[in-house]
Amino acid sequence: MSIPMGEAKRPVTEALVRRGRPIAYKIKVRPEDFQVTEIVDLIPSDRGRYRLYRLTKAGWNTTDLLRRLARRFGLPYDAFSYGGRKDRHALTTQYITIRDERDLSLTESAFALHALGWVDEPMTPEFIRGNQFRITLRAMRPEEVAHVERNLQTVRAYGLPNYFDDQRFGSYDRKRGFIAEKLVKDQWEEALKIYLTLCYPEERRAAKERKRYFLEHWGEWDACLKQAKTVTERRLFRFLQRRGGDYVGAVNLIPREELALILSAYQSFLWNEMVREIVREWASPILEVRGVVTRYAFYLTLSREALEYLRELKLPTPGPGASPPDPYAEHIYRKVLERAGITSEKALALKKLRRAYMKAVPRDVLLFPEGLEMLEVAPDDLYPGRVKAVLLFTLPRGAYGTMVLKRLTLRVSDSCGRPLA
């Protein structure tokens, strides 16, 4: 669909923006309350270079479990390949490959590894077609189920913004910002400082105290090295002890996988800002929900013109060579980058960074869950006097089930999607 508008013309008048009020509910009370199953394009055969396995787990994140399996089987970690990191607070099923001829099938209380056959290529995200979600919402008031039912109808018709959700932003520091933002702005020391001193909520007390020590004694590399515990901490402080202010060199010693996540977190934030800008220009009213970094703007309905245009629109994640599909998308892309202080695409190239890079990847602006339905509403066996609701839907690779929940649990007043006062 062509967009008959000048670059700066707004598709709608100023949007009415309200604070979104979600209903009260609990998720992930039990691992089986949040089930995620990968849907992959892989057909095992009788021979190949890699063994394909189905991995079902609870209480483990993917990388930690694979490191444990590597130690148990006496294999290097890079013998294992996977397509996506799966939540530890969930019951998840995914597919991995192992570069080893043995059948390493294994079942323990928290996971099961089952050999399926052989494939010629290692598992990567490209083989994931999507993920099926079966989610139980608990501790709901019976009268609030109606909000979810109405939202199911509008999401089926109009979809929702395809935001990256909060779990994408683990490397964000509330006071100091994104590590990658510092890299883009050529502030390598500050980027390294955030990396080595950022405290995560789930970390143990000793780790948080150690990181606070690094922050208080920044520049005293001998002292920091004595306190360092992890392999990466020791490597970085030993390098700084020898090379002083070579912060570019130090950042390049951060593990490649971590650097990739650091870059993608900032790209995802900028992409979300673009979509939020679009939502506020194309719809009204808007309900905004607070996130870790900023607010997520949700529309309730869309005009026919907006729906036809936006459901076909793909925006690239910021990176060198990004090519927005039309003048309006280009305008939004440039507007958000300029607001972030990025005035030249050269800054996104990060030529001093050798181990990772920002890749411009097109992503659908709108998300339409497949097979979206409420399977059951029943008395909650864990919370007397409350009810539970079981939701089922399938999302394409890279979309977030938790974002669908944010939209489905907003309070609305009627089937037209008008918000409550």
Coordinates of N, CA and C in Angstrom, one line a residue, residues 25-30 33-34 136-138:
Y25 N -3.2 -10.6 38.2 CA -3.1 -12.0 38.0 C -1.6 -12.5 38.3
K26 N -1.4 -13.8 38.4 CA -0.1 -14.3 38.6 C 0.3 -15.3 37.5
I27 N 1.5 -15.3 37.1 CA 2.0 -16.3 36.1 C 3.2 -17.0 36.7
K28 N 3.6 -18.1 36.1 CA 4.8 -18.8 36.5 C 4.8 -19.2 38.0
V29 N 3.6 -19.4 38.5 CA 3.6 -19.9 39.9 C 4.2 -21.3 40.0
R30 N 3.9 -22.1 38.9 CA 4.6 -23.4 38.7 C 5.2 -23.4 37.3
D33 N 2.9 -23.8 34.4 CA 2.0 -22.7 34.1 C 2.4 -21.9 32.9
F34 N 3.7 -22.0 32.5 CA 4.2 -21.2 31.4 C 5.0 -22.2 30.5
T136 N -0.9 -20.3 31.9 CA -2.0 -20.3 32.9 C -1.9 -19.0 33.7
L137 N -3.0 -18.2 33.6 CA -3.1 -17.0 34.4 C -3.8 -17.4 35.7
R138 N -3.2 -17.1 36.9 CA -3.8 -17.5 38.1 C -4.2 -16.3 39.0

